CSV table of C-alpha atoms in Angstrom, one decimal:
chain,number,residue,atom,x,y,z
A,1112,MET,CA,-12.4,13.3,25.5
A,1113,THR,CA,-10.7,16.5,24.4
A,1114,PRO,CA,-8.2,15.7,21.7
A,1115,SER,CA,-4.7,16.7,22.3
A,1116,PRO,CA,-3.0,19.0,19.7
A,1117,ALA,CA,-1.2,17.3,16.9
A,1118,PRO,CA,2.5,17.4,17.6
A,1119,ASP,CA,4.9,19.2,15.2
A,1120,THR,CA,8.0,17.6,13.7
A,1121,PRO,CA,10.5,16.9,16.4
A,1122,PRO,CA,12.9,19.8,17.0
A,1123,GLY,CA,16.4,19.5,15.6
A,1124,ASN,CA,15.3,17.3,12.7
A,1125,PRO,CA,16.0,18.5,9.1
A,1126,PRO,CA,12.8,19.5,7.2
A,1127,ALA,CA,11.2,16.6,5.5
A,1128,PRO,CA,11.3,16.6,1.7
A,1129,LEU,CA,7.5,17.3,1.3
A,1130,THR,CA,7.4,20.0,4.0
A,1131,GLY,CA,5.2,22.9,2.7
A,1132,LEU,CA,3.0,20.6,0.7
A,1133,ARG,CA,-0.6,20.7,1.7
A,1134,VAL,CA,-2.8,17.6,0.8
A,1135,LEU,CA,-6.6,17.4,1.3
A,1136,ASP,CA,-7.6,13.8,1.9
A,1137,LEU,CA,-11.3,13.4,1.0
A,1138,ALA,CA,-11.1,9.6,0.3
A,1139,THR,CA,-12.1,6.5,2.2
A,1140,LEU,CA,-11.3,2.8,2.0
A,1141,PHE,CA,-8.3,2.4,1.3
A,1142,ALA,CA,-6.2,3.4,-1.7
A,1143,GLY,CA,-6.9,7.2,-1.4
A,1144,PRO,CA,-6.2,7.5,2.3
A,1145,MET,CA,-3.0,5.3,2.0
A,1146,CYS,CA,-1.8,7.6,-0.8
A,1147,ALA,CA,-2.2,10.6,1.5
A,1148,THR,CA,-0.5,8.8,4.3
A,1149,LEU,CA,2.5,8.1,2.1
A,1150,LEU,CA,2.8,11.8,1.4
A,1151,GLY,CA,2.3,12.8,5.1
A,1152,ASP,CA,5.1,10.4,6.1
A,1153,PHE,CA,7.5,12.6,4.3
A,1154,GLY,CA,6.4,15.9,5.6
A,1155,ALA,CA,3.3,16.9,3.6
A,1156,GLU,CA,0.6,18.6,5.7
A,1157,VAL,CA,-2.4,16.2,5.3
A,1158,ILE,CA,-5.9,17.4,6.3
A,1159,LYS,CA,-8.3,14.5,6.4
A,1160,VAL,CA,-11.8,15.7,5.5
A,1161,GLU,CA,-14.6,13.3,6.8
A,1162,HIS,CA,-18.4,13.6,6.9
A,1163,PRO,CA,-19.7,14.8,10.2
A,1164,THR,CA,-21.7,11.7,10.9
A,1165,ARG,CA,-20.3,9.1,8.5
A,1166,PRO,CA,-16.5,9.0,9.1
A,1167,ASP,CA,-14.1,7.0,7.0
A,1168,PRO,CA,-15.2,3.4,7.4
A,1169,SER,CA,-11.6,2.3,8.0
A,1170,ARG,CA,-12.1,3.6,11.5
A,1171,GLY,CA,-14.3,0.6,12.2
A,1172,HIS,CA,-12.5,-2.1,10.1
A,1173,GLY,CA,-10.8,-4.9,11.8
A,1174,PRO,CA,-9.9,-5.3,15.5
A,1175,ALA,CA,-10.4,-2.4,17.9
A,1176,LYS,CA,-9.1,-1.7,21.4
A,1177,ASP,CA,-11.2,0.2,23.9
A,1178,GLY,CA,-13.6,0.9,21.0
A,1179,ILE,CA,-10.9,2.5,18.9
A,1180,GLY,CA,-10.2,1.0,15.5
A,1181,LEU,CA,-6.5,0.0,15.2
A,1182,TRP,CA,-6.2,0.1,11.4
A,1183,TRP,CA,-7.1,3.8,11.5
A,1184,LYS,CA,-4.1,4.4,13.8
A,1185,VAL,CA,-1.9,3.4,10.9
A,1186,LEU,CA,-4.0,4.8,8.0
A,1187,GLY,CA,-4.7,8.1,9.7
A,1188,ARG,CA,-1.2,8.8,10.9
A,1189,ASN,CA,0.4,12.2,10.2
A,1190,LYS,CA,-3.0,13.7,9.3
A,1191,ARG,CA,-5.0,16.5,10.8
A,1192,ASN,CA,-8.8,15.6,11.0
A,1193,VAL,CA,-11.7,17.9,10.1
A,1194,THR,CA,-15.3,17.2,9.5
A,1195,LEU,CA,-17.2,18.7,6.5
A,1196,ASP,CA,-20.4,17.8,4.7
A,1197,LEU,CA,-19.4,18.6,1.1
A,1198,SER,CA,-23.0,18.4,-0.1
A,1199,THR,CA,-24.1,21.5,1.9
A,1200,PRO,CA,-23.5,25.0,0.7
A,1201,GLY,CA,-21.3,25.8,3.6
A,1202,GLY,CA,-19.4,22.6,3.2
A,1203,ARG,CA,-18.8,23.4,-0.5
A,1204,ALA,CA,-17.7,26.9,0.1
A,1205,THR,CA,-15.3,25.8,3.0
A,1206,LEU,CA,-13.8,23.0,0.8
A,1207,LEU,CA,-13.1,25.5,-2.0
A,1208,ARG,CA,-11.5,27.8,0.5
A,1209,LEU,CA,-9.3,24.9,1.7
A,1210,ALA,CA,-8.6,23.9,-1.8
A,1211,SER,CA,-7.3,27.4,-2.6
A,1212,THR,CA,-4.6,26.8,0.0
A,1213,ALA,CA,-3.7,23.3,-1.0
A,1214,ASP,CA,-1.4,21.6,-3.5
A,1215,VAL,CA,-3.2,18.2,-3.8
A,1216,VAL,CA,-6.7,16.9,-3.3
A,1217,VAL,CA,-7.2,13.1,-3.1
A,1218,GLU,CA,-10.7,11.8,-3.6
A,1219,ASN,CA,-12.4,8.5,-4.5
A,1220,PHE,CA,-16.1,9.3,-4.9
A,1221,ARG,CA,-17.8,7.7,-7.9
A,1222,PRO,CA,-17.4,9.8,-11.0
A,1223,GLY,CA,-19.7,12.7,-11.2
A,1224,THR,CA,-20.1,13.0,-7.4
A,1225,LEU,CA,-17.9,16.0,-6.9
A,1226,GLU,CA,-19.5,17.6,-10.0
A,1227,LYS,CA,-22.9,17.1,-8.5
A,1228,TRP,CA,-21.8,19.1,-5.5
A,1229,GLY,CA,-20.2,21.9,-7.5
A,1230,LEU,CA,-16.7,20.7,-6.6
A,1231,GLY,CA,-15.5,19.2,-9.8
A,1232,TRP,CA,-12.2,19.9,-11.6
A,1233,GLU,CA,-13.6,23.1,-13.2
A,1234,GLU,CA,-14.5,24.6,-9.8
A,1235,LEU,CA,-11.4,23.4,-8.0
A,1236,SER,CA,-9.0,24.5,-10.7
A,1237,THR,CA,-10.7,27.9,-10.8
A,1238,ALA,CA,-10.2,28.2,-7.1
A,1239,ASN,CA,-6.5,27.0,-7.4
A,1240,PRO,CA,-5.0,26.7,-10.9
A,1241,ARG,CA,-1.9,25.0,-9.3
A,1242,LEU,CA,-3.9,22.2,-7.7
A,1243,VAL,CA,-3.4,18.6,-8.5
A,1244,LEU,CA,-6.6,16.5,-8.2
A,1245,ALA,CA,-6.0,12.8,-7.7
A,1246,ARG,CA,-9.1,10.8,-8.5
A,1247,ILE,CA,-9.0,7.1,-7.4
A,1248,THR,CA,-11.9,4.8,-8.5
A,1249,GLY,CA,-12.3,1.1,-9.2
A,1250,PHE,CA,-12.5,1.5,-13.0
A,1251,GLY,CA,-11.5,5.1,-13.9
A,1252,GLN,CA,-13.4,8.2,-14.8
A,1253,PHE,CA,-14.8,7.0,-18.1
A,1254,GLY,CA,-15.7,3.8,-19.9
A,1255,PRO,CA,-18.5,1.3,-19.6
A,1256,TYR,CA,-17.7,0.3,-16.0
A,1257,SER,CA,-16.9,3.8,-14.6
A,1258,HIS,CA,-20.3,4.1,-12.9
A,1259,ARG,CA,-19.8,0.9,-10.9
A,1260,PRO,CA,-18.8,0.7,-7.3
A,1261,GLY,CA,-15.2,-0.5,-7.2
A,1262,PHE,CA,-13.1,-2.1,-4.5
A,1263,GLY,CA,-9.7,-3.7,-4.4
A,1264,THR,CA,-11.2,-7.2,-4.4
A,1265,LEU,CA,-12.7,-6.6,-7.7
A,1266,ALA,CA,-9.4,-5.4,-9.1
A,1267,GLU,CA,-7.6,-8.5,-7.7
A,1268,ALA,CA,-10.1,-10.5,-9.6
A,1269,MET,CA,-10.2,-8.6,-12.9
A,1270,SER,CA,-6.4,-8.0,-13.1
A,1271,GLY,CA,-5.5,-11.6,-13.5
A,1272,PHE,CA,-3.9,-11.8,-10.1
A,1273,ALA,CA,-6.5,-14.2,-8.6
A,1274,ALA,CA,-6.5,-16.4,-11.6
A,1275,ALA,CA,-2.7,-16.9,-11.4
A,1276,THR,CA,-2.7,-17.4,-7.6
A,1277,GLY,CA,-3.4,-20.7,-5.8
A,1278,GLU,CA,-2.7,-24.4,-6.3
A,1279,PRO,CA,-3.0,-25.8,-9.8
A,1280,GLU,CA,-6.2,-27.8,-9.1
A,1281,GLY,CA,-7.7,-25.2,-6.6
A,1282,PRO,CA,-9.8,-22.1,-7.2
A,1283,PRO,CA,-8.5,-18.7,-8.0
A,1284,THR,CA,-7.2,-17.1,-4.7
A,1285,LEU,CA,-7.7,-13.6,-3.4
A,1286,PRO,CA,-5.2,-12.1,-0.9
A,1287,PRO,CA,-6.3,-11.7,2.7
A,1288,PHE,CA,-5.4,-8.0,2.8
A,1289,GLY,CA,-5.9,-4.9,0.6
A,1290,LEU,CA,-3.3,-5.7,-2.0
A,1291,ALA,CA,-4.8,-3.9,-5.0
A,1292,ASP,CA,-5.7,-0.8,-2.9
A,1293,SER,CA,-2.1,-0.7,-1.5
A,1294,VAL,CA,-0.5,-1.0,-5.0
A,1295,ALA,CA,-2.9,1.7,-6.2
A,1296,ALA,CA,-1.9,3.9,-3.3
A,1297,LEU,CA,1.7,3.6,-4.1
A,1298,ALA,CA,1.0,4.3,-7.8
A,1299,THR,CA,-1.1,7.4,-7.0
A,1300,ALA,CA,1.5,8.8,-4.8
A,1301,TYR,CA,4.0,8.4,-7.6
A,1302,ALA,CA,1.5,10.0,-10.0
A,1303,VAL,CA,0.9,13.0,-7.7
A,1304,MET,CA,4.7,13.6,-7.4
A,1305,THR,CA,5.0,13.4,-11.2
A,1306,ALA,CA,2.2,15.9,-11.6
A,1307,LEU,CA,3.8,18.2,-9.0
A,1308,ALA,CA,7.2,18.0,-10.9
A,1309,ALA,CA,5.3,18.9,-14.1
A,1310,ARG,CA,3.8,21.9,-12.3
A,1311,THR,CA,7.3,23.4,-11.7
A,1312,SER,CA,7.5,24.0,-15.5
A,1313,THR,CA,3.9,24.5,-16.5
A,1314,GLY,CA,2.8,26.5,-13.4
A,1315,ARG,CA,-0.5,24.5,-13.5
A,1316,GLY,CA,-1.9,21.5,-11.8
A,1317,GLN,CA,-3.7,18.6,-13.5
A,1318,VAL,CA,-6.0,15.6,-12.9
A,1319,VAL,CA,-4.6,12.2,-12.0
A,1320,ASP,CA,-7.1,9.5,-13.2
A,1321,MET,CA,-6.2,6.3,-11.2
A,1322,ALA,CA,-8.3,3.1,-11.9
A,1323,ILE,CA,-7.5,0.5,-9.2
A,1324,ILE,CA,-7.7,-2.2,-11.8
A,1325,GLU,CA,-4.6,-0.9,-13.6
A,1326,PRO,CA,-1.6,-0.8,-11.1
A,1327,ILE,CA,-2.0,-4.4,-10.0
A,1328,LEU,CA,-2.1,-5.4,-13.7
A,1329,ALA,CA,1.1,-3.5,-14.2
A,1330,VAL,CA,3.0,-5.4,-11.4
A,1331,LEU,CA,2.0,-8.8,-12.9
A,1332,GLY,CA,4.9,-8.5,-15.2
A,1333,PRO,CA,5.0,-9.9,-18.7
A,1334,GLN,CA,1.7,-11.8,-18.7
A,1335,LEU,CA,0.1,-9.5,-21.2
A,1336,LEU,CA,3.1,-9.7,-23.6
A,1337,TRP,CA,3.2,-13.5,-23.3
A,1338,TYR,CA,-0.4,-13.7,-24.3
A,1339,ASP,CA,0.0,-11.1,-27.1
A,1340,GLN,CA,3.0,-12.8,-28.7
A,1341,LEU,CA,2.6,-16.4,-27.7
A,1342,GLY,CA,-1.1,-16.9,-26.8
A,1343,TYR,CA,0.2,-18.1,-23.4
A,1344,VAL,CA,-2.0,-17.7,-20.3
A,1345,GLN,CA,-0.2,-17.9,-16.9
A,1346,PRO,CA,-1.7,-20.9,-15.0
A,1347,ARG,CA,-1.9,-21.3,-11.3
A,1348,THR,CA,1.3,-23.1,-10.1
A,1349,GLY,CA,0.9,-22.9,-6.3
A,1350,ASN,CA,4.3,-22.0,-4.8
A,1351,ARG,CA,6.2,-23.3,-7.9
A,1352,SER,CA,7.4,-21.0,-10.7
A,1353,ARG,CA,7.3,-21.8,-14.5
A,1354,ASN,CA,10.6,-19.8,-14.8
A,1355,ASN,CA,12.9,-21.6,-12.4
A,1356,ALA,CA,13.2,-24.4,-9.9
A,1357,PRO,CA,13.7,-25.4,-7.1
A,1358,ARG,CA,11.3,-22.7,-6.0
A,1359,ASN,CA,8.9,-23.7,-3.3
A,1360,ILE,CA,8.0,-23.9,0.4
A,1361,TYR,CA,9.5,-26.7,2.3
A,1362,ARG,CA,8.8,-28.0,5.8
A,1363,THR,CA,11.6,-28.4,8.4
A,1364,ALA,CA,12.2,-31.2,10.9
A,1365,ASP,CA,10.8,-28.9,13.7
A,1366,GLY,CA,7.6,-28.0,11.8
A,1367,SER,CA,8.6,-24.7,10.3
A,1368,TRP,CA,8.4,-23.6,6.6
A,1369,LEU,CA,11.2,-22.3,4.5
A,1370,ALA,CA,11.1,-20.6,1.1
A,1371,VAL,CA,13.8,-21.3,-1.4
A,1372,SER,CA,14.5,-19.4,-4.6
A,1373,THR,CA,17.0,-20.2,-7.3
A,1374,SER,CA,16.4,-17.5,-9.9
A,1375,ALA,CA,20.2,-17.4,-10.5
A,1376,GLN,CA,21.9,-20.3,-12.1
A,1377,SER,CA,24.8,-20.1,-9.6
A,1378,VAL,CA,22.4,-20.3,-6.7
A,1379,ALA,CA,20.7,-23.4,-8.1
A,1380,GLU,CA,24.0,-25.1,-8.4
A,1381,ARG,CA,25.0,-24.2,-4.8
A,1382,VAL,CA,21.8,-25.6,-3.6
A,1383,MET,CA,22.4,-28.9,-5.3
A,1384,HIS,CA,25.8,-29.2,-3.8
A,1385,LEU,CA,24.3,-28.4,-0.4
A,1386,VAL,CA,21.6,-31.0,-0.5
A,1387,GLY,CA,23.9,-33.7,-1.8
A,1388,ARG,CA,22.7,-34.0,-5.4
A,1389,PRO,CA,25.6,-32.4,-7.4
A,1390,GLU,CA,25.1,-34.8,-10.3
A,1391,LEU,CA,21.9,-33.1,-11.2
A,1392,ILE,CA,24.0,-30.0,-12.3
A,1393,ASP,CA,25.4,-32.0,-15.2
A,1394,GLU,CA,22.0,-32.7,-16.7
A,1395,PRO,CA,21.4,-30.7,-19.8
A,1396,TRP,CA,18.0,-29.4,-18.6
A,1397,PHE,CA,19.7,-27.9,-15.5
A,1398,THR,CA,21.4,-25.1,-17.4
A,1399,THR,CA,18.2,-23.0,-17.8
A,1400,GLY,CA,15.5,-21.9,-15.3
A,1401,SER,CA,12.7,-23.1,-17.6
A,1402,GLY,CA,14.5,-26.5,-17.9
A,1403,ARG,CA,14.8,-26.9,-14.2
A,1404,ALA,CA,11.1,-25.9,-13.8
A,1405,GLU,CA,10.2,-28.9,-16.1
A,1406,HIS,CA,11.9,-31.1,-13.5
A,1407,ALA,CA,10.4,-29.5,-10.5
A,1408,ASP,CA,9.2,-32.8,-9.0
A,1409,LEU,CA,12.8,-34.2,-8.9
A,1410,LEU,CA,14.3,-31.0,-7.6
A,1411,ASP,CA,11.6,-30.5,-4.9
A,1412,ALA,CA,12.2,-34.0,-3.7
A,1413,ALA,CA,15.9,-33.3,-3.4
A,1414,VAL,CA,15.6,-30.0,-1.6
A,1415,GLY,CA,12.5,-30.9,0.4
A,1416,GLY,CA,14.0,-34.2,1.6
A,1417,TRP,CA,17.1,-32.4,2.8
A,1418,ILE,CA,15.3,-29.6,4.6
A,1419,ALA,CA,12.9,-32.2,6.2
A,1420,ARG,CA,15.9,-33.7,8.0
A,1421,HIS,CA,17.0,-30.3,9.5
A,1422,THR,CA,15.7,-27.8,11.9
A,1423,ARG,CA,14.8,-24.3,10.7
A,1424,ALA,CA,17.9,-22.8,12.4
A,1425,ASP,CA,20.3,-25.5,11.0
A,1426,ALA,CA,18.9,-25.3,7.5
A,1427,VAL,CA,19.0,-21.5,7.4
A,1428,ALA,CA,22.6,-21.5,8.7
A,1429,ALA,CA,23.6,-24.1,6.1
A,1430,PHE,CA,22.1,-22.2,3.2
A,1431,GLU,CA,23.7,-19.0,4.4
A,1432,LYS,CA,27.1,-20.6,4.6
A,1433,ALA,CA,26.6,-21.9,1.0
A,1434,GLU,CA,25.5,-18.5,-0.2
A,1435,ALA,CA,22.2,-19.9,-1.3
A,1436,ALA,CA,18.9,-18.0,-1.0
A,1437,ILE,CA,16.5,-19.1,1.8
A,1438,ALA,CA,14.1,-17.4,4.1
A,1439,PRO,CA,11.7,-18.6,6.9
A,1440,VAL,CA,8.0,-18.1,6.3
A,1441,TYR,CA,7.2,-15.6,9.0
A,1442,ASP,CA,4.0,-14.6,10.8
A,1443,ILE,CA,3.8,-11.2,12.5
A,1444,ARG,CA,5.4,-12.6,15.7
A,1445,ASP,CA,8.5,-13.5,13.8
A,1446,ILE,CA,8.6,-10.1,12.1
A,1447,VAL,CA,8.5,-8.3,15.4
A,1448,ALA,CA,11.4,-10.3,16.7
A,1449,ASP,CA,13.6,-10.5,13.6
A,1450,PRO,CA,17.0,-8.7,13.9
A,1451,GLN,CA,17.1,-7.5,10.3
A,1452,TYR,CA,13.8,-5.7,10.6
A,1453,GLN,CA,15.1,-4.3,13.9
A,1454,ALA,CA,18.3,-3.1,12.3
A,1455,LEU,CA,16.4,-1.4,9.5
A,1456,GLY,CA,14.0,0.3,11.9
A,1457,THR,CA,11.0,-1.2,9.9
A,1458,ILE,CA,8.9,-1.2,13.0
A,1459,ALA,CA,8.4,2.2,14.7
A,1460,GLU,CA,7.0,2.8,18.2
A,1461,VAL,CA,4.6,5.8,18.1
A,1462,PRO,CA,3.2,7.5,21.2
A,1463,ASP,CA,-0.6,7.9,21.2
A,1464,PRO,CA,-2.7,9.8,23.7
A,1465,GLU,CA,-5.6,7.4,23.3
A,1466,LEU,CA,-3.9,4.0,23.5
A,1467,GLY,CA,-0.3,4.6,24.6
A,1468,PRO,CA,2.7,3.4,22.7
A,1469,LEU,CA,1.8,1.8,19.4
A,1470,ARG,CA,4.0,-0.3,17.1
A,1471,MET,CA,3.4,0.0,13.4
A,1472,GLN,CA,5.2,-0.2,10.0
A,1473,ASN,CA,7.6,2.7,9.7
A,1474,VAL,CA,7.8,5.0,6.7
A,1475,LEU,CA,8.3,3.2,3.4
A,1476,PHE,CA,11.9,4.0,2.6
A,1477,ARG,CA,15.0,5.7,4.1
A,1478,LEU,CA,16.5,9.0,2.9
A,1479,SER,CA,19.9,9.8,4.0
A,1480,GLU,CA,19.5,13.6,4.3
A,1481,THR,CA,15.8,14.3,4.6
A,1482,PRO,CA,14.1,11.3,6.2
A,1483,GLY,CA,10.4,10.9,6.8
A,1484,ALA,CA,8.8,10.2,10.1
A,1485,ILE,CA,5.6,9.2,11.9
A,1486,ARG,CA,4.8,12.3,13.8
A,1487,TRP,CA,1.5,11.0,15.3
A,1488,ALA,CA,-0.9,8.1,14.9
A,1489,GLY,CA,-4.5,8.5,13.5
A,1490,ARG,CA,-6.4,11.0,15.5
A,1491,PRO,CA,-10.1,11.2,16.6
A,1492,HIS,CA,-12.9,12.1,14.2
A,1493,GLY,CA,-12.9,15.9,13.7
A,1494,ALA,CA,-10.1,16.5,16.2
A,1495,ASP,CA,-8.7,19.5,14.4
A,1496,THR,CA,-11.8,21.1,12.8
A,1497,GLU,CA,-11.8,24.3,14.7
A,1498,GLU,CA,-8.0,24.8,14.5
A,1499,VAL,CA,-7.9,24.2,10.7
A,1500,LEU,CA,-10.9,26.5,10.0
A,1501,ALA,CA,-9.5,29.2,12.2
A,1502,GLU,CA,-6.3,29.1,10.2
A,1503,LEU,CA,-8.4,29.7,7.1
A,1504,GLY,CA,-9.6,33.0,8.7
A,1505,LEU,CA,-13.0,31.7,9.9
A,1506,THR,CA,-14.2,33.3,13.1
A,1507,PRO,CA,-15.9,31.4,16.0
A,1508,ALA,CA,-19.2,32.8,14.7
A,1509,ASP,CA,-18.5,31.5,11.2
A,1510,ILE,CA,-17.7,28.0,12.6
A,1511,THR,CA,-20.9,28.0,14.8
A,1512,ALA,CA,-22.9,28.9,11.7
A,1513,LEU,CA,-21.4,26.0,9.8
A,1514,ARG,CA,-22.3,23.7,12.6
A,1515,THR,CA,-25.8,25.0,12.8
A,1516,GLU,CA,-26.2,24.4,9.0
A,1517,GLY,CA,-24.9,20.8,9.5
A,1518,ALA,CA,-21.8,21.4,7.4
A,1519,LEU,CA,-19.5,20.4,10.2
């Protein structure tokens, strides 16, 4: 099929905050591409560079419709797509030419790969001293593991996340989605914006070295400090918490599941009044979260027994009236139908020339003056190659020569 042109920002909208920023996305699977997506959502011009015959594997991950990978429609949104074999002389020269016009390059090759192609930091920064190079790998650019292939699953295992997740007597548990990659993508987008902020005063770009094993460790909170100061190792506690109770998942009379949290003392007291056990509030151990956690069996029995006698709707309504914290355990069907998500505009409908209207997660946050937007969903492999190269000043003959060489 002949790809339709990528649409521009809708007319009448204020410029997005990253308008004018150019990002080259050389990365695959998944942290690097998601970082570039986050920047593109707020106006950055993202040019996705893929190998001519080996496109980003995310195009083929998960379910497809009419042979078109659906995950790519989200991960590839707001990106222009070009093909380029960076290992060829023509590909190298073209990439350096693109880099000279860019603000950010995002890559996730194993350390040394870009250098092998003559596209390392020395060459890129020579072509563009203001460039920010974001390098995302499993283990970082140096150290004894830096040469290893790295994926988010390994980071979820090595960070302590899996060891602390699951039932007490069960095995360590991995998430069923790219958690470590997603956290690394968020962290890298933050790092890129920090480097760009520094550039306003120094006039120069720099290298972001992001190891996927690190951001997920950072979000695990005080576990490292607990071990350092107390020798305490966070155990698996299932849905319970060592810091407060009641905190668990409870089944309703109509077979639904509800999550209850009582991190605040006042909320814990309201829950006990609601479930008919106000006398527990007078127990000395009830005054602290850790004290309540030591009596989780008793508190779970009280809360779980009450919820088991009520439907989901009735239990949620009663907790809401009591100003106590509760939420249904949703699957994606519930999310799509939920009025709060609808009010926030969390789910966007995006027109797509290949598949028609698509529903996907909207941009990550709302800005009151310069909001982001999904301008288009992920586009076909190489859809914008000729257009982007022509904008660089390459003639049709130049482009034909690159294709003949195998660089495109």
